């Protein structure tokens, strides 16, 4: 026996989950993803990573909203038993959930009921926490509020960006997802109701939240940079223009805020209000991304100058 399912997802993290599902005993009958989006200055239509995966693997595909009538035609042709969601990016209507015999399950990258919402990983980083997790839960009308099938937590002390952590959690979480699907198929699953009184919400990270100055603590700058990668990317105003910062790490050290105090491997060491920040990967608007230490030659700076 196996479950016939429709998968709902959009970014590369969804593909990590899809790849695991394809290798499992369960059958991916079809895939639902968002329509191609306009990208870049030339506004070129770009398909989602999930759409590309579906076409490369000849899996029936629907691109669009679950609110459109065309979705129901797609569903009726496939006759799936369960819907599986991972980073889809759209709230599923109740009438769609009710189409499935076993309803729908979602892979959510937090330990629910904590950090419900669209940006749990960036918010966890921004809050300085090192416990991350994945929850497999039933989808209901209220956002991320359904009964929990299972959870797994990870203590991650190594400094990683939101993108790196989501890549890790999607891969590790897919194993838990398959375990849950197996239990649903066998009728031996157990669900636990969430305590809504303990719920917190993770809103989308706004650009203004991750603009920083060197008059902040180095650890706060580090958190903003890691939380904002891959989007919206943290940035700082310098004497030479706005600098986008993709990688930066806090370390000990002294100096006046924004003063260049040294080089460490590929990073430029800049003093802050408290501690030193290692600028490892940066970019001025319209220019290529470079290692932090390249700023010295590019801007004709030396240690002791102010950035």
mmCIF file of C-alpha atoms in Angstrom:
data_model
loop_
_atom_site.group_PDB
_atom_site.id
_atom_site.type_symbol
_atom_site.label_atom_id
_atom_site.label_comp_id
_atom_site.label_asym_id
_atom_site.label_seq_id
_atom_site.Cartn_x
_atom_site.Cartn_y
_atom_site.Cartn_z
ATOM 1 C CA UNK A 1 0.000 0.000 0.000
ATOM 2 C CA UNK A 2 1.018 3.592 -0.584
ATOM 3 C CA UNK A 3 -0.544 7.028 -0.465
ATOM 4 C CA UNK A 4 -1.288 8.867 -3.687
ATOM 5 C CA UNK A 5 -0.528 12.526 -3.138
ATOM 6 C CA UNK A 6 -0.396 15.955 -4.692
ATOM 7 C CA UNK A 7 2.588 18.058 -3.681
ATOM 8 C CA UNK A 8 2.347 21.832 -3.195
ATOM 9 C CA UNK A 9 5.588 23.836 -3.192
ATOM 10 C CA UNK A 10 7.554 26.577 -4.908
ATOM 11 C CA UNK A 11 11.242 27.300 -4.009
ATOM 12 C CA UNK A 12 14.358 25.120 -4.013
ATOM 13 C CA UNK A 13 13.641 24.027 -0.428
ATOM 14 C CA UNK A 14 10.457 22.422 -1.753
ATOM 15 C CA UNK A 15 12.516 20.467 -4.268
ATOM 16 C CA UNK A 16 14.527 18.945 -1.407
ATOM 17 C CA UNK A 17 11.280 17.558 -0.001
ATOM 18 C CA UNK A 18 10.028 16.446 -3.417
ATOM 19 C CA UNK A 19 13.185 14.462 -4.088
ATOM 20 C CA UNK A 20 12.690 12.531 -0.849
ATOM 21 C CA UNK A 21 9.028 11.877 -1.622
ATOM 22 C CA UNK A 22 9.894 10.545 -5.081
ATOM 23 C CA UNK A 23 12.278 8.038 -3.476
ATOM 24 C CA UNK A 24 9.710 6.957 -0.868
ATOM 25 C CA UNK A 25 7.011 4.295 -1.192
ATOM 26 C CA UNK A 26 4.371 6.978 -1.737
ATOM 27 C CA UNK A 27 3.293 8.200 -5.171
ATOM 28 C CA UNK A 28 3.515 11.836 -6.238
ATOM 29 C CA UNK A 29 0.580 11.954 -8.652
ATOM 30 C CA UNK A 30 0.870 15.653 -9.369
ATOM 31 C CA UNK A 31 2.546 18.907 -8.399
ATOM 32 C CA UNK A 32 1.085 22.354 -7.743
ATOM 33 C CA UNK A 33 3.295 25.438 -7.804
ATOM 34 C CA UNK A 34 3.015 29.161 -8.370
ATOM 35 C CA UNK A 35 2.962 30.691 -11.829
ATOM 36 C CA UNK A 36 6.281 31.881 -13.305
ATOM 37 C CA UNK A 37 7.317 35.256 -11.886
ATOM 38 C CA UNK A 38 8.841 38.279 -13.597
ATOM 39 C CA UNK A 39 12.521 38.571 -12.696
ATOM 40 C CA UNK A 40 15.182 41.230 -13.269
ATOM 41 C CA UNK A 41 15.179 44.539 -15.077
ATOM 42 C CA UNK A 42 14.051 42.912 -18.305
ATOM 43 C CA UNK A 43 11.080 41.312 -16.508
ATOM 44 C CA UNK A 44 11.771 37.827 -17.826
ATOM 45 C CA UNK A 45 9.310 35.117 -16.788
ATOM 46 C CA UNK A 46 11.115 32.609 -14.583
ATOM 47 C CA UNK A 47 9.530 29.292 -13.547
ATOM 48 C CA UNK A 48 9.829 28.150 -9.943
ATOM 49 C CA UNK A 49 12.370 25.441 -9.037
ATOM 50 C CA UNK A 50 9.424 23.116 -8.387
ATOM 51 C CA UNK A 51 8.014 23.707 -11.876
ATOM 52 C CA UNK A 52 11.406 22.942 -13.398
ATOM 53 C CA UNK A 53 11.628 19.733 -11.339
ATOM 54 C CA UNK A 54 8.132 18.627 -12.381
ATOM 55 C CA UNK A 55 8.832 19.150 -16.083
ATOM 56 C CA UNK A 56 12.213 17.409 -15.917
ATOM 57 C CA UNK A 57 10.613 14.391 -14.234
ATOM 58 C CA UNK A 58 7.423 14.338 -16.338
ATOM 59 C CA UNK A 59 5.126 14.731 -13.342
ATOM 60 C CA UNK A 60 1.655 16.233 -13.991
ATOM 61 C CA UNK A 61 1.857 19.929 -13.153
ATOM 62 C CA UNK A 62 -0.532 22.738 -12.283
ATOM 63 C CA UNK A 63 0.807 26.296 -12.071
ATOM 64 C CA UNK A 64 -1.522 28.768 -10.468
ATOM 65 C CA UNK A 65 -3.728 29.365 -7.472
ATOM 66 C CA UNK A 66 -5.763 26.721 -5.670
ATOM 67 C CA UNK A 67 -8.589 29.265 -5.748
ATOM 68 C CA UNK A 68 -8.949 28.942 -9.528
ATOM 69 C CA UNK A 69 -11.493 26.577 -11.093
ATOM 70 C CA UNK A 70 -8.763 24.973 -13.223
ATOM 71 C CA UNK A 71 -7.263 23.469 -10.081
ATOM 72 C CA UNK A 72 -10.340 21.296 -9.559
ATOM 73 C CA UNK A 73 -10.015 19.846 -13.064
ATOM 74 C CA UNK A 74 -6.397 19.002 -12.268
ATOM 75 C CA UNK A 75 -7.407 17.392 -8.958
ATOM 76 C CA UNK A 76 -10.225 15.293 -10.415
ATOM 77 C CA UNK A 77 -7.954 13.774 -13.051
ATOM 78 C CA UNK A 78 -5.479 12.540 -10.428
ATOM 79 C CA UNK A 79 -7.755 11.374 -7.582
ATOM 80 C CA UNK A 80 -5.151 11.837 -4.812
ATOM 81 C CA UNK A 81 -5.725 10.779 -1.212
ATOM 82 C CA UNK A 82 -3.656 13.423 0.577
ATOM 83 C CA UNK A 83 -2.107 16.822 -0.059
ATOM 84 C CA UNK A 84 1.455 17.548 1.045
ATOM 85 C CA UNK A 85 2.652 21.140 1.399
ATOM 86 C CA UNK A 86 6.212 22.422 1.802
ATOM 87 C CA UNK A 87 7.010 26.112 1.297
ATOM 88 C CA UNK A 88 4.121 26.668 -1.120
ATOM 89 C CA UNK A 89 3.585 30.315 -0.205
ATOM 90 C CA UNK A 90 -0.210 30.425 -0.391
ATOM 91 C CA UNK A 91 -2.951 29.812 2.163
ATOM 92 C CA UNK A 92 -4.949 26.737 1.121
ATOM 93 C CA UNK A 93 -8.758 27.243 1.130
ATOM 94 C CA UNK A 94 -10.796 24.913 3.350
ATOM 95 C CA UNK A 95 -12.750 23.638 0.344
ATOM 96 C CA UNK A 96 -9.478 22.380 -1.160
ATOM 97 C CA UNK A 97 -8.377 20.727 2.096
ATOM 98 C CA UNK A 98 -11.690 18.870 2.249
ATOM 99 C CA UNK A 99 -11.189 17.381 -1.216
ATOM 100 C CA UNK A 100 -8.594 14.947 0.122
ATOM 101 C CA UNK A 101 -9.509 11.737 1.943
ATOM 102 C CA UNK A 102 -6.738 12.297 4.489
ATOM 103 C CA UNK A 103 -6.866 16.115 4.273
ATOM 104 C CA UNK A 104 -3.507 17.902 3.948
ATOM 105 C CA UNK A 105 -0.234 18.024 5.888
ATOM 106 C CA UNK A 106 2.391 20.752 5.975
ATOM 107 C CA UNK A 107 6.122 20.763 6.652
ATOM 108 C CA UNK A 108 6.748 23.881 8.747
ATOM 109 C CA UNK A 109 10.312 24.941 9.710
ATOM 110 C CA UNK A 110 9.736 25.715 13.388
ATOM 111 C CA UNK A 111 8.664 24.001 16.584
ATOM 112 C CA UNK A 112 4.994 24.915 16.535
ATOM 113 C CA UNK A 113 3.135 26.622 18.094
ATOM 114 C CA UNK A 114 6.202 28.865 18.241
ATOM 115 C CA UNK A 115 6.881 30.918 15.111
ATOM 116 C CA UNK A 116 3.749 30.342 13.102
ATOM 117 C CA UNK A 117 3.810 32.239 9.835
ATOM 118 C CA UNK A 118 5.928 32.924 6.788
ATOM 119 C CA UNK A 119 9.410 33.607 8.230
ATOM 120 C CA UNK A 120 10.154 31.371 11.236
ATOM 121 C CA UNK A 121 13.834 30.795 10.461
ATOM 122 C CA UNK A 122 14.835 34.463 9.953
ATOM 123 C CA UNK A 123 12.955 35.397 13.132
ATOM 124 C CA UNK A 124 14.677 32.641 15.103
ATOM 125 C CA UNK A 125 18.082 33.920 13.955
ATOM 126 C CA UNK A 126 17.191 37.561 14.592
ATOM 127 C CA UNK A 127 16.137 36.677 18.135
ATOM 128 C CA UNK A 128 19.508 35.072 18.817
ATOM 129 C CA UNK A 129 18.192 31.538 19.337
ATOM 130 C CA UNK A 130 20.048 28.355 18.385
ATOM 131 C CA UNK A 131 17.239 25.785 18.613
ATOM 132 C CA UNK A 132 15.573 25.166 15.251
ATOM 133 C CA UNK A 133 13.059 22.564 14.227
ATOM 134 C CA UNK A 134 10.527 21.090 11.844
ATOM 135 C CA UNK A 135 6.873 20.335 12.525
ATOM 136 C CA UNK A 136 4.587 18.161 10.408
ATOM 137 C CA UNK A 137 1.040 19.308 11.064
ATOM 138 C CA UNK A 138 -2.460 19.059 9.691
ATOM 139 C CA UNK A 139 -3.556 22.038 7.607
ATOM 140 C CA UNK A 140 -6.625 23.883 8.869
ATOM 141 C CA UNK A 141 -8.212 27.238 8.113
ATOM 142 C CA UNK A 142 -6.128 29.101 10.718
ATOM 143 C CA UNK A 143 -2.505 29.614 9.682
ATOM 144 C CA UNK A 144 -0.157 26.882 10.978
ATOM 145 C CA UNK A 145 -2.623 26.030 13.762
ATOM 146 C CA UNK A 146 -3.493 22.428 12.882
ATOM 147 C CA UNK A 147 -2.873 19.374 15.037
ATOM 148 C CA UNK A 148 0.741 18.214 15.171
ATOM 149 C CA UNK A 149 1.718 14.786 13.833
ATOM 150 C CA UNK A 150 5.385 14.988 14.798
ATOM 151 C CA UNK A 151 8.307 17.343 15.432
ATOM 152 C CA UNK A 152 12.090 17.250 15.452
ATOM 153 C CA UNK A 153 14.473 19.826 16.927
ATOM 154 C CA UNK A 154 18.089 20.708 16.197
ATOM 155 C CA UNK A 155 20.572 22.693 18.272
ATOM 156 C CA UNK A 156 22.687 24.529 15.705
ATOM 157 C CA UNK A 157 25.553 26.482 17.235
ATOM 158 C CA UNK A 158 27.358 27.059 13.937
ATOM 159 C CA UNK A 159 26.510 30.433 12.418
ATOM 160 C CA UNK A 160 24.346 29.842 9.344
ATOM 161 C CA UNK A 161 22.169 32.052 7.153
ATOM 162 C CA UNK A 162 18.417 31.648 6.745
ATOM 163 C CA UNK A 163 18.982 30.076 3.343
ATOM 164 C CA UNK A 164 21.504 27.563 4.660
ATOM 165 C CA UNK A 165 19.250 26.609 7.555
ATOM 166 C CA UNK A 166 16.155 26.248 5.368
ATOM 167 C CA UNK A 167 18.121 24.001 3.040
ATOM 168 C CA UNK A 168 19.150 21.847 6.011
ATOM 169 C CA UNK A 169 15.710 21.797 7.651
ATOM 170 C CA UNK A 170 13.896 20.935 4.422
ATOM 171 C CA UNK A 171 16.157 17.926 3.872
ATOM 172 C CA UNK A 172 15.997 16.700 7.463
ATOM 173 C CA UNK A 173 12.292 17.461 7.722
ATOM 174 C CA UNK A 174 11.496 15.387 4.645
ATOM 175 C CA UNK A 175 12.503 12.236 6.541
ATOM 176 C CA UNK A 176 10.044 13.123 9.290
ATOM 177 C CA UNK A 177 7.368 13.854 6.685
ATOM 178 C CA UNK A 178 7.715 10.402 5.126
ATOM 179 C CA UNK A 179 7.525 8.820 8.582
ATOM 180 C CA UNK A 180 4.242 10.685 9.167
ATOM 181 C CA UNK A 181 2.849 9.643 5.776
ATOM 182 C CA UNK A 182 3.701 6.025 6.599
ATOM 183 C CA UNK A 183 1.797 6.313 9.883
ATOM 184 C CA UNK A 184 -1.246 7.846 8.155
ATOM 185 C CA UNK A 185 -1.225 5.059 5.583
ATOM 186 C CA UNK A 186 -1.058 2.425 8.327
ATOM 187 C CA UNK A 187 -3.675 4.137 10.480
ATOM 188 C CA UNK A 188 -1.349 4.266 13.483
ATOM 189 C CA UNK A 189 -0.767 8.003 13.666
ATOM 190 C CA UNK A 190 -1.257 10.195 16.722
ATOM 191 C CA UNK A 191 -2.016 13.916 16.621
ATOM 192 C CA UNK A 192 -1.528 16.506 19.344
ATOM 193 C CA UNK A 193 -3.501 19.732 19.573
ATOM 194 C CA UNK A 194 -1.459 22.928 19.613
ATOM 195 C CA UNK A 195 -1.653 25.209 22.633
ATOM 196 C CA UNK A 196 -2.683 28.491 21.023
ATOM 197 C CA UNK A 197 -1.766 30.382 24.196
ATOM 198 C CA UNK A 198 1.880 29.548 23.456
ATOM 199 C CA UNK A 199 1.700 30.608 19.808
ATOM 200 C CA UNK A 200 4.026 33.273 18.431
ATOM 201 C CA UNK A 201 4.073 34.647 14.887
ATOM 202 C CA UNK A 202 6.905 35.157 12.424
ATOM 203 C CA UNK A 203 6.107 37.963 10.018
ATOM 204 C CA UNK A 204 8.025 38.475 6.792
ATOM 205 C CA UNK A 205 11.366 40.188 7.386
ATOM 206 C CA UNK A 206 11.243 43.797 6.183
ATOM 207 C CA UNK A 207 14.224 45.566 4.653
ATOM 208 C CA UNK A 208 14.139 48.356 7.224
ATOM 209 C CA UNK A 209 14.640 45.769 9.967
ATOM 210 C CA UNK A 210 18.005 44.675 8.584
ATOM 211 C CA UNK A 211 19.549 48.036 7.711
ATOM 212 C CA UNK A 212 22.301 48.543 10.280
ATOM 213 C CA UNK A 213 25.045 50.940 11.355
ATOM 214 C CA UNK A 214 28.388 50.260 12.980
ATOM 215 C CA UNK A 215 27.071 52.032 16.079
ATOM 216 C CA UNK A 216 25.274 48.772 16.899
ATOM 217 C CA UNK A 217 26.697 45.751 18.697
ATOM 218 C CA UNK A 218 28.583 43.335 16.447
ATOM 219 C CA UNK A 219 26.376 40.416 17.511
ATOM 220 C CA UNK A 220 23.232 42.297 16.444
ATOM 221 C CA UNK A 221 24.788 43.061 13.057
ATOM 222 C CA UNK A 222 25.680 39.387 12.635
ATOM 223 C CA UNK A 223 22.105 38.327 13.361
ATOM 224 C CA UNK A 224 20.663 40.809 10.877
ATOM 225 C CA UNK A 225 23.046 39.691 8.138
ATOM 226 C CA UNK A 226 22.417 35.975 8.653
ATOM 227 C CA UNK A 227 18.646 36.398 9.002
ATOM 228 C CA UNK A 228 18.375 38.492 5.827
ATOM 229 C CA UNK A 229 20.256 36.127 3.498
ATOM 230 C CA UNK A 230 18.982 35.260 0.878
ATOM 231 C CA UNK A 231 16.322 37.961 1.175
ATOM 232 C CA UNK A 232 16.112 40.934 1.634
ATOM 233 C CA UNK A 233 19.917 41.177 2.304
ATOM 234 C CA UNK A 234 21.202 43.369 5.129
ATOM 235 C CA UNK A 235 22.900 46.634 4.258
ATOM 236 C CA UNK A 236 24.814 49.526 5.774
ATOM 237 C CA UNK A 237 25.477 53.107 4.645
ATOM 238 C CA UNK A 238 29.199 53.760 4.310
ATOM 239 C CA UNK A 239 31.249 56.775 3.250
ATOM 240 C CA UNK A 240 31.352 55.164 -0.204
ATOM 241 C CA UNK A 241 27.707 54.291 -0.681
ATOM 242 C CA UNK A 242 25.267 51.647 0.472
ATOM 243 C CA UNK A 243 26.936 48.297 1.021
ATOM 244 C CA UNK A 244 24.988 45.034 0.808
ATOM 245 C CA UNK A 245 26.327 42.487 3.286
ATOM 246 C CA UNK A 246 25.767 38.788 2.548
ATOM 247 C CA UNK A 247 28.033 37.301 5.206
ATOM 248 C CA UNK A 248 29.303 38.838 8.433
ATOM 249 C CA UNK A 249 30.273 37.439 11.807
ATOM 250 C CA UNK A 250 30.813 38.988 15.229
ATOM 251 C CA UNK A 251 34.091 38.658 17.102
ATOM 252 C CA UNK A 252 35.895 40.318 19.996
ATOM 253 C CA UNK A 253 37.828 43.525 19.518
ATOM 254 C CA UNK A 254 37.984 47.243 20.175
ATOM 255 C CA UNK A 255 37.887 50.390 18.094
ATOM 256 C CA UNK A 256 35.800 53.360 17.088
ATOM 257 C CA UNK A 257 32.607 52.365 15.253
ATOM 258 C CA UNK A 258 33.168 51.946 11.466
ATOM 259 C CA UNK A 259 36.982 51.984 11.839
ATOM 260 C CA UNK A 260 38.836 49.307 9.858
ATOM 261 C CA UNK A 261 40.925 47.431 12.429
ATOM 262 C CA UNK A 262 42.355 44.546 10.428
ATOM 263 C CA UNK A 263 41.975 41.644 8.016
ATOM 264 C CA UNK A 264 41.196 38.032 8.884
ATOM 265 C CA UNK A 265 41.433 35.588 5.987
ATOM 266 C CA UNK A 266 38.990 36.979 3.378
ATOM 267 C CA UNK A 267 37.177 39.259 5.822
ATOM 268 C CA UNK A 268 37.528 42.940 6.618
ATOM 269 C CA UNK A 269 37.437 43.660 10.357
ATOM 270 C CA UNK A 270 35.379 46.720 11.252
ATOM 271 C CA UNK A 271 34.862 48.005 14.785
ATOM 272 C CA UNK A 272 31.353 48.485 16.148
ATOM 273 C CA UNK A 273 29.742 49.874 19.283
ATOM 274 C CA UNK A 274 30.635 46.617 21.011
ATOM 275 C CA UNK A 275 32.999 44.130 19.407
ATOM 276 C CA UNK A 276 34.224 43.778 15.837
ATOM 277 C CA UNK A 277 32.332 42.536 12.799
ATOM 278 C CA UNK A 278 34.026 40.449 10.109
ATOM 279 C CA UNK A 279 32.644 41.520 6.732
ATOM 280 C CA UNK A 280 33.141 38.368 4.674
ATOM 281 C CA UNK A 281 31.000 38.852 1.561
ATOM 282 C CA UNK A 282 29.741 42.241 0.361
ATOM 283 C CA UNK A 283 28.536 44.149 -2.687
ATOM 284 C CA UNK A 284 27.991 47.736 -3.725
ATOM 285 C CA UNK A 285 24.836 48.227 -5.798
ATOM 286 C CA UNK A 286 25.453 47.560 -9.481
ATOM 287 C CA UNK A 287 28.809 45.890 -8.848
ATOM 288 C CA UNK A 288 29.898 42.294 -8.390
ATOM 289 C CA UNK A 289 29.864 40.522 -5.055
ATOM 290 C CA UNK A 290 33.326 40.466 -3.459
ATOM 291 C CA UNK A 291 35.198 39.283 -0.386
ATOM 292 C CA UNK A 292 35.343 41.853 2.392
ATOM 293 C CA UNK A 293 39.117 42.304 2.242
ATOM 294 C CA UNK A 294 38.838 43.370 -1.417
ATOM 295 C CA UNK A 295 37.283 46.628 -0.214
ATOM 296 C CA UNK A 296 40.753 47.828 0.803
ATOM 297 C CA UNK A 297 42.133 47.769 -2.738
ATOM 298 C CA UNK A 298 38.852 48.659 -4.414
ATOM 299 C CA UNK A 299 38.339 51.775 -2.303
ATOM 300 C CA UNK A 300 42.061 52.462 -1.726
ATOM 301 C CA UNK A 301 41.640 52.116 2.003
ATOM 302 C CA UNK A 302 44.068 51.051 4.698
ATOM 303 C CA UNK A 303 43.764 49.757 8.225
ATOM 304 C CA UNK A 304 42.850 52.664 10.475
ATOM 305 C CA UNK A 305 40.572 54.329 7.927
ATOM 306 C CA UNK A 306 36.820 54.591 8.420
ATOM 307 C CA UNK A 307 34.448 52.713 6.138
#
